[in-house]
Short mmCIF file of C-alpha atoms and ligand atoms in Angstrom, two decimals:
data_model
loop_
_atom_site.label_atom_id
_atom_site.label_comp_id
_atom_site.label_asym_id
_atom_site.label_seq_id
_atom_site.Cartn_x
_atom_site.Cartn_y
_atom_site.Cartn_z
CA MET A 91 -3.04 -19.80 15.94
CA LYS A 92 -4.09 -16.24 16.50
CA ILE A 93 -1.44 -13.27 15.56
CA LEU A 94 -0.95 -9.75 17.22
CA ALA A 95 0.54 -7.49 14.23
CA ILE A 96 1.55 -4.02 14.98
CA ASP A 97 2.51 -1.85 12.40
CA THR A 98 3.82 1.85 12.91
CA SER A 99 5.93 2.21 9.66
CA CYS A 100 4.71 5.68 8.77
CA ASP A 101 1.96 7.93 10.10
CA GLU A 102 -0.60 5.26 11.03
CA THR A 103 -0.41 3.64 14.29
CA SER A 104 -2.04 -0.05 13.61
CA THR A 105 -2.94 -3.19 15.95
CA ALA A 106 -4.57 -6.51 14.36
CA VAL A 107 -5.56 -9.49 15.28
CA THR A 108 -5.39 -12.34 12.67
CA GLU A 109 -5.77 -15.99 11.89
CA GLY A 110 -4.57 -17.52 8.86
CA THR A 111 -5.70 -15.33 6.24
CA GLN A 112 -8.29 -14.08 8.51
CA ILE A 113 -8.63 -10.64 9.63
CA LEU A 114 -10.47 -10.57 13.23
CA SER A 115 -9.68 -7.03 14.05
CA ASN A 116 -7.97 -3.98 12.37
CA ILE A 117 -7.40 -1.02 14.12
CA VAL A 118 -5.98 2.37 12.34
CA TRP A 119 -5.58 5.32 13.91
CA SER A 120 -4.11 7.81 11.21
CA GLN A 121 -1.85 10.78 12.36
CA ALA A 122 -2.65 12.34 9.09
CA SER A 123 -4.65 15.46 10.27
CA GLN A 124 -1.53 16.14 12.45
CA HIS A 125 0.91 16.31 9.88
CA ALA A 126 -1.16 17.92 7.32
CA LYS A 127 -0.07 21.52 8.49
CA PHE A 128 3.84 20.38 7.60
CA GLY A 129 2.59 18.93 4.11
CA GLY A 130 4.24 15.80 4.65
CA VAL A 131 5.11 13.31 7.69
CA MET A 132 7.36 14.80 10.35
CA PRO A 133 9.53 11.95 11.68
CA ALA A 134 9.77 13.06 15.29
CA LEU A 135 6.04 14.13 15.56
CA ALA A 136 5.14 10.29 14.09
CA GLN A 137 7.40 8.93 17.04
CA ARG A 138 5.40 10.74 19.89
CA LEU A 139 2.19 10.03 18.45
CA HIS A 140 2.62 6.29 17.81
CA GLU A 141 4.17 6.28 21.58
CA GLU A 142 1.19 7.70 22.82
CA ARG A 143 -1.22 5.64 20.99
CA ILE A 144 -0.25 2.33 20.53
CA ASP A 145 -1.31 0.63 23.86
CA TRP A 146 -5.11 1.91 22.99
CA THR A 147 -4.92 0.29 19.35
CA ILE A 148 -3.50 -2.78 21.10
CA ASN A 149 -6.05 -2.88 23.55
CA GLU A 150 -8.80 -2.05 21.01
CA ALA A 151 -7.76 -4.87 18.45
CA LEU A 152 -7.95 -7.50 21.37
CA LYS A 153 -11.44 -6.10 22.32
CA ARG A 154 -12.88 -6.19 18.50
CA ALA A 155 -11.44 -9.51 18.10
CA ARG A 156 -13.08 -10.75 21.56
CA VAL A 157 -9.56 -12.44 22.43
CA SER A 158 -7.66 -12.02 25.52
CA LYS A 159 -3.80 -11.68 25.41
CA LYS A 160 -3.26 -15.31 26.28
CA ASP A 161 -4.83 -16.43 23.34
CA ILE A 162 -2.48 -14.89 21.14
CA GLY A 163 0.33 -17.36 19.90
CA ALA A 164 3.12 -14.83 18.30
CA ILE A 165 3.44 -11.47 17.87
CA ALA A 166 4.02 -9.84 14.17
CA VAL A 167 5.57 -6.34 13.70
CA THR A 168 6.56 -4.22 10.50
CA ALA A 169 10.33 -4.16 10.74
CA GLY A 170 10.80 -2.03 7.29
CA PRO A 171 10.47 -0.46 5.38
CA GLY A 172 9.57 2.65 6.59
CA LEU A 173 10.91 5.66 8.97
CA ALA A 174 13.47 4.34 11.57
CA ILE A 175 12.37 6.06 14.75
CA ALA A 176 8.44 5.45 13.73
CA LEU A 177 9.40 1.58 13.39
CA GLY A 178 11.42 1.57 16.32
CA VAL A 179 8.25 2.37 18.74
CA GLY A 180 6.21 -0.72 17.09
CA ILE A 181 9.38 -3.00 17.41
CA ALA A 182 9.81 -2.06 21.10
CA LYS A 183 6.34 -2.68 22.00
CA ALA A 184 6.32 -6.08 20.07
CA LYS A 185 9.32 -7.45 21.73
CA GLU A 186 8.33 -6.34 25.15
CA MET A 187 4.86 -8.25 24.61
CA ALA A 188 6.41 -11.31 23.21
CA GLU A 189 8.52 -11.46 26.20
CA GLY A 190 5.56 -11.09 28.69
CA LEU A 191 3.59 -13.50 26.92
CA LYS A 192 6.57 -15.94 26.20
CA VAL A 193 5.54 -16.27 22.44
CA PRO A 194 7.57 -15.81 19.03
CA ILE A 195 8.15 -12.65 17.37
CA ILE A 196 7.69 -12.24 13.84
CA GLY A 197 9.39 -9.11 11.68
CA VAL A 198 7.72 -8.51 8.37
CA ASN A 199 8.24 -7.14 5.75
CA HIS A 200 5.81 -3.83 4.98
CA ILE A 201 5.79 -4.27 1.17
CA GLU A 202 4.98 -7.90 1.43
CA GLY A 203 2.43 -7.10 3.76
CA HIS A 204 0.43 -4.83 0.75
CA LEU A 205 1.59 -7.37 -1.78
CA LEU A 206 -0.43 -10.12 -0.09
CA SER A 207 -3.34 -7.62 1.06
CA PRO A 208 -5.54 -8.83 -1.61
CA LEU A 209 -5.46 -12.72 -0.08
CA ALA A 210 -6.87 -11.34 3.28
CA GLN A 211 -10.28 -12.24 4.45
CA PRO A 212 -12.80 -10.90 6.50
CA ALA A 213 -13.66 -12.60 9.96
CA THR A 214 -16.92 -13.90 8.52
CA SER A 215 -15.45 -15.97 6.12
CA PRO A 216 -14.00 -19.63 7.04
CA PRO A 217 -10.42 -19.28 8.49
CA PHE A 218 -7.46 -20.91 6.87
CA PRO A 219 -5.18 -22.00 9.83
CA LEU A 220 -1.70 -21.73 9.08
CA LYS A 221 -0.99 -25.68 8.83
CA ASN A 222 -3.40 -25.24 5.75
CA PHE A 223 -1.51 -22.84 3.88
CA GLY A 224 -1.07 -23.82 0.65
CA GLU A 225 -4.62 -25.35 0.23
CA GLY A 226 -8.08 -24.13 0.49
CA GLU A 227 -8.07 -20.49 -0.40
CA MET A 228 -4.28 -20.32 -1.64
CA LYS A 229 -5.34 -22.97 -3.87
CA ARG A 230 -7.16 -20.39 -5.92
CA VAL A 231 -4.29 -18.59 -6.64
CA ARG A 232 -1.72 -19.93 -9.34
CA TRP A 233 1.81 -18.86 -9.01
CA PRO A 234 3.72 -16.83 -10.50
CA ALA A 235 1.81 -14.45 -10.19
CA LEU A 236 2.14 -10.52 -10.49
CA GLY A 237 1.73 -8.06 -7.49
CA LEU A 238 1.18 -4.15 -7.79
CA VAL A 239 1.87 -2.05 -4.73
CA ILE A 240 1.21 1.42 -5.23
CA SER A 241 1.37 3.62 -2.21
CA GLY A 242 2.77 6.71 -0.78
CA GLY A 243 5.98 5.35 -0.76
CA HIS A 244 6.41 2.96 -3.22
CA THR A 245 5.30 1.70 -6.85
CA GLU A 246 6.40 -1.87 -7.34
CA LEU A 247 5.43 -4.33 -9.78
CA ILE A 248 6.75 -7.74 -8.47
CA LEU A 249 6.72 -11.35 -9.71
CA ILE A 250 5.40 -13.64 -6.90
CA LYS A 251 7.29 -16.66 -7.39
CA LYS A 252 5.66 -18.05 -4.79
CA ILE A 253 4.70 -16.71 -1.35
CA GLY A 254 8.31 -15.49 0.13
CA GLU A 255 9.95 -15.50 -3.26
CA TYR A 256 9.77 -12.36 -5.02
CA GLN A 257 11.45 -10.33 -7.78
CA ILE A 258 11.05 -6.96 -8.41
CA LEU A 259 10.02 -6.40 -12.44
CA ALA A 260 9.30 -2.71 -12.26
CA LYS A 261 9.81 0.19 -9.93
CA THR A 262 9.59 4.12 -9.96
CA ALA A 263 12.94 6.19 -10.60
CA ASP A 264 11.71 9.26 -8.51
CA ASP A 265 8.16 9.90 -6.96
CA ALA A 266 6.17 6.79 -5.83
CA LEU A 267 2.46 7.24 -7.62
CA GLY A 268 0.79 8.05 -4.31
CA GLU A 269 3.41 10.70 -3.40
CA ALA A 270 3.02 11.99 -6.94
CA LEU A 271 -0.55 12.44 -6.46
CA ASP A 272 -0.34 14.21 -3.13
CA LYS A 273 2.08 16.65 -4.68
CA ALA A 274 -0.28 17.29 -7.46
CA ALA A 275 -3.15 17.44 -4.73
CA ARG A 276 -1.00 19.83 -2.87
CA MET A 277 -0.25 22.36 -6.04
CA LEU A 278 -4.40 22.63 -6.24
CA GLY A 279 -4.74 23.68 -2.85
CA LEU A 280 -6.12 20.68 -1.84
CA GLY A 281 -4.39 19.78 1.27
CA TYR A 282 -2.35 16.77 2.42
CA PRO A 283 -2.37 13.72 1.78
CA GLY A 284 -4.53 14.56 -1.35
CA GLY A 285 -4.78 11.45 -3.15
CA ALA A 286 -8.45 10.83 -2.34
CA ILE A 287 -9.43 14.46 -2.83
CA LEU A 288 -7.57 14.79 -5.89
CA GLU A 289 -9.90 11.45 -7.08
CA LYS A 290 -13.00 13.43 -6.25
CA MET A 291 -12.18 16.55 -7.91
CA ALA A 292 -10.98 14.51 -11.03
CA ARG A 293 -14.53 12.80 -11.41
CA GLU A 294 -15.92 16.28 -12.45
CA GLY A 295 -13.22 17.33 -14.55
CA ASN A 296 -12.43 16.82 -18.10
CA PRO A 297 -9.05 14.55 -18.46
CA LYS A 298 -8.37 16.58 -21.92
CA ALA A 299 -8.90 20.03 -21.21
CA TYR A 300 -5.12 20.74 -20.42
CA PRO A 301 -2.27 19.56 -21.87
CA LEU A 302 0.06 17.48 -19.97
CA PRO A 303 3.00 15.14 -21.23
CA LEU A 304 2.81 11.36 -20.77
CA PRO A 305 6.25 10.24 -19.30
CA MET A 306 8.56 8.47 -21.40
CA ALA A 307 5.76 8.17 -24.10
CA ARG A 308 7.85 6.74 -26.83
CA GLN A 309 10.32 4.52 -24.84
CA GLY A 310 9.84 0.86 -23.80
CA GLU A 311 11.22 1.10 -20.35
CA ASN A 312 10.37 -0.71 -17.34
CA TYR A 313 10.47 1.65 -14.83
CA TRP A 314 8.40 4.52 -13.85
CA SER A 315 9.27 8.35 -13.58
CA TYR A 316 6.91 10.74 -12.14
CA SER A 317 9.28 13.83 -11.70
CA GLY A 318 8.61 15.47 -15.24
CA LEU A 319 4.86 14.92 -15.24
CA LYS A 320 5.20 16.68 -11.86
CA THR A 321 7.05 19.51 -13.04
CA ALA A 322 5.02 20.44 -15.96
CA MET A 323 2.24 20.36 -13.75
CA PHE A 324 3.85 22.84 -11.77
CA ARG A 325 4.26 24.90 -14.61
CA LEU A 326 0.69 24.36 -15.95
CA VAL A 327 -0.76 25.35 -12.47
CA GLN A 328 1.50 28.67 -12.70
CA LYS A 329 0.62 29.60 -16.21
CA THR A 330 -3.50 28.89 -15.04
CA GLY A 331 -3.61 31.55 -12.28
CA ILE A 332 -3.24 32.11 -8.98
CA ASP A 333 -6.70 31.87 -7.84
CA LEU A 334 -7.88 28.66 -9.30
CA ASN A 335 -11.81 28.23 -9.72
CA LYS A 336 -13.83 24.69 -9.04
CA GLN A 337 -13.66 23.98 -12.52
CA GLN A 338 -10.18 24.98 -13.26
CA ILE A 339 -8.86 22.78 -10.24
CA CYS A 340 -11.32 19.73 -11.13
CA TYR A 341 -9.82 19.85 -14.97
CA LEU A 342 -6.58 20.36 -13.72
CA ALA A 343 -7.14 17.16 -10.92
CA ALA A 344 -8.74 15.10 -13.94
CA SER A 345 -5.48 15.99 -16.50
CA PHE A 346 -2.84 15.13 -13.85
CA GLN A 347 -4.69 11.75 -12.62
CA ASN A 348 -5.31 10.52 -16.52
CA ARG A 349 -1.70 10.74 -16.86
CA ALA A 350 -0.14 9.63 -13.91
CA PHE A 351 -2.30 6.72 -14.44
CA GLN A 352 -1.85 6.11 -18.36
CA HIS A 353 1.83 6.21 -17.62
CA LEU A 354 1.44 3.21 -14.70
CA GLU A 355 -0.65 1.28 -17.21
CA ARG A 356 1.72 1.84 -20.04
CA VAL A 357 4.89 0.40 -17.81
CA MET A 358 2.64 -2.30 -16.47
CA VAL A 359 1.73 -3.72 -19.87
CA ASN A 360 5.42 -3.26 -21.20
CA THR A 361 6.35 -5.31 -18.25
CA ILE A 362 3.59 -7.95 -18.64
CA GLU A 363 4.58 -8.31 -22.29
CA LYS A 364 8.27 -9.20 -21.56
CA ASN A 365 7.42 -11.74 -18.59
CA GLU A 366 4.12 -13.21 -19.61
CA PRO A 367 2.77 -14.41 -16.25
CA ASP A 368 -0.27 -16.22 -17.00
CA SER A 369 -2.42 -15.95 -13.65
CA GLU A 370 -3.43 -12.67 -12.12
CA ILE A 371 -2.55 -9.26 -10.31
CA LEU A 372 -2.82 -8.94 -6.81
CA VAL A 373 -2.91 -4.76 -6.19
CA GLY A 374 -2.43 -3.43 -2.74
CA GLY A 375 -1.31 -0.07 -1.25
CA GLY A 376 -2.78 3.58 -0.81
CA VAL A 377 -3.45 4.27 -4.19
CA ALA A 378 -5.41 0.98 -4.77
CA ALA A 379 -8.56 2.55 -3.08
CA ASN A 380 -8.44 4.95 -6.10
CA MET A 381 -12.09 3.81 -8.26
CA GLU A 382 -11.00 5.13 -11.64
CA LEU A 383 -7.66 3.31 -11.24
CA ARG A 384 -9.55 0.16 -10.49
CA ARG A 385 -11.75 0.43 -13.44
CA ARG A 386 -8.63 0.94 -15.77
CA LEU A 387 -6.72 -2.05 -14.31
CA ARG A 388 -9.75 -4.29 -14.79
CA LYS A 389 -9.71 -3.09 -18.41
CA LEU A 390 -6.17 -3.96 -18.38
CA GLY A 391 -6.55 -7.14 -16.84
CA ARG A 392 -9.28 -8.08 -19.76
CA LYS A 393 -6.65 -7.09 -22.54
CA THR A 394 -4.04 -8.99 -20.86
CA GLY A 395 -5.79 -11.99 -19.79
CA LEU A 396 -5.20 -11.48 -16.00
CA LYS A 397 -7.22 -11.77 -13.32
CA ILE A 398 -7.36 -8.49 -11.30
CA ARG A 399 -7.43 -9.17 -7.33
CA PHE A 400 -8.12 -5.94 -4.82
CA PRO A 401 -8.05 -6.45 -1.09
CA TYR A 402 -11.91 -7.13 0.50
CA SER A 403 -12.07 -3.45 1.79
CA VAL A 404 -10.56 0.02 1.03
CA LYS A 405 -9.12 -0.04 4.96
CA LEU A 406 -6.93 -2.94 3.81
CA CYS A 407 -5.36 -0.65 0.89
CA GLY A 408 -3.61 2.05 3.06
CA ASP A 409 -1.42 1.31 5.89
CA ASN A 410 -2.51 -1.25 8.34
CA ALA A 411 -1.59 -4.04 10.65
CA GLY A 412 -4.13 -6.56 9.44
CA MET A 413 -2.08 -7.08 6.13
CA ILE A 414 1.10 -7.31 8.69
CA GLY A 415 -0.70 -10.02 10.09
CA VAL A 416 -1.59 -12.10 7.40
CA ALA A 417 2.02 -11.94 6.01
CA ALA A 418 3.28 -13.09 9.25
CA GLY A 419 1.34 -16.18 9.07
CA TRP A 420 3.64 -17.00 6.02
CA GLY A 421 6.60 -15.61 7.45
CA THR A 422 6.41 -17.91 10.70
CA LEU A 423 7.81 -20.74 8.16
CA LYS A 424 11.11 -19.21 8.18
CA THR A 425 12.94 -19.62 11.21
CA GLY A 426 15.81 -17.60 12.78
CA ARG A 427 14.64 -14.15 11.85
CA THR A 428 15.88 -11.61 14.48
CA VAL A 429 13.57 -8.25 14.52
CA ASP A 430 15.53 -4.80 14.29
CA ARG A 431 14.53 -1.99 12.26
CA ARG A 432 15.11 -2.08 8.60
CA PRO A 433 14.15 1.02 7.00
CA ARG A 434 15.02 0.17 3.56
CA TRP A 435 14.46 -3.49 3.42
CA ARG A 436 13.53 -4.33 0.07
CA VAL A 437 10.61 -7.37 -0.63
CA ASP A 438 13.09 -9.35 -2.94
CA GLU A 439 15.61 -9.92 0.45
CA VAL A 440 12.55 -11.38 2.59
P1 AMP B 730 -0.05 4.13 2.16
O1 AMP B 730 1.49 4.71 1.84
O2 AMP B 730 -0.39 2.78 1.73
O3 AMP B 730 -0.81 4.51 3.29
O4 AMP B 730 -1.27 4.84 1.01
C1 AMP B 730 -1.19 6.32 1.26
C2 AMP B 730 -1.07 6.80 -0.19
O5 AMP B 730 -2.52 6.49 -0.79
C3 AMP B 730 -1.02 8.58 -0.24
O6 AMP B 730 -0.24 9.08 -1.07
C4 AMP B 730 -2.63 8.63 -0.38
O7 AMP B 730 -2.74 9.81 -1.11
C5 AMP B 730 -2.84 7.74 -1.57
N1 AMP B 730 -4.48 7.35 -1.67
C6 AMP B 730 -5.43 7.12 -0.74
N2 AMP B 730 -6.52 7.25 -1.20
C7 AMP B 730 -6.28 7.58 -2.33
C8 AMP B 730 -7.28 7.48 -3.45
N3 AMP B 730 -8.74 7.38 -3.61
N4 AMP B 730 -6.89 7.85 -4.92
C9 AMP B 730 -5.64 7.89 -4.92
N5 AMP B 730 -4.33 7.84 -3.78
C10 AMP B 730 -4.88 7.58 -2.75
MG1 MG B 731 2.44 1.63 3.18
#
């Protein structure tokens, strides 16, 4: 069955067509450049831009997948977590389409989308239709597995007992990892959202050039906290000077990124030791696009004996509707779910 999936949870307007774990098309229209001048996402602007663009992304997704509306067997839509008024645009459109086409509507948890994104497959690989879930591709993952979601809004390490049954093992007490990287980038005048440009600058910098503290270095806690590191970075940037030169920016970027990732790894290792999973870690979310982080996580995988699985393309790391369609494939097995906005919906409540 082909699913048309919509995600308008934050500042990307996205529509995809999926079949089982296969992504037939995945259109993402980012609003980031429109929000950049405010240094963050403006909810009312996000809502207006979603309304303006959603029809275009739907038509484009159908066209690229070479299917017509009558081929669609269900509509999936992100119900939460996310910005309430942004979520509302996608949900209203999904309801309108589901009623018009007389097909079911499936409300999907956005974090579950990120969590399962490493299991999505490109259209060129053989599809695994719904009835075969649990076989084929799925046989290659041994449950329980771990999932790491690292994005602009979330930093969570999740125990996946099986698909649809999740337990949050660790999460952030304050900023998400992507949010912390974005704020550091902003302090260095690199614009918004700055995670990707910070990575580029860090590649040319010496991570040990500037002293930054490793958060909670001596504690074996099972949560992350980025606020102290952020404050230390603010002071360091102020002390370094008003007009930073390229080398200073690169060194500061490298120092911050290094500490942020060390902290991520430290808490992961603590949590893994306490829970002793023995299969693999699925990694999703915008920060999973970072190549330095991928290198470090693979190393962590070798040390802990866990396989590390990333999404098959960088596009699947950031917000996109393809992952929502794939998660909805499993979601259809759950009946009786009404679709309303759930801005604070936790992944362990699905
Ligand atoms: P999402 O919330 O999943 O859409 O992801 C967006 C977040 O991912 C933002 O905080 C971005 O700065 C961050 N991000 C995107 N690309 C990279 C990268 N290459 N390195 C680090 N962070 C990134
Ligand atoms: Mg996201």
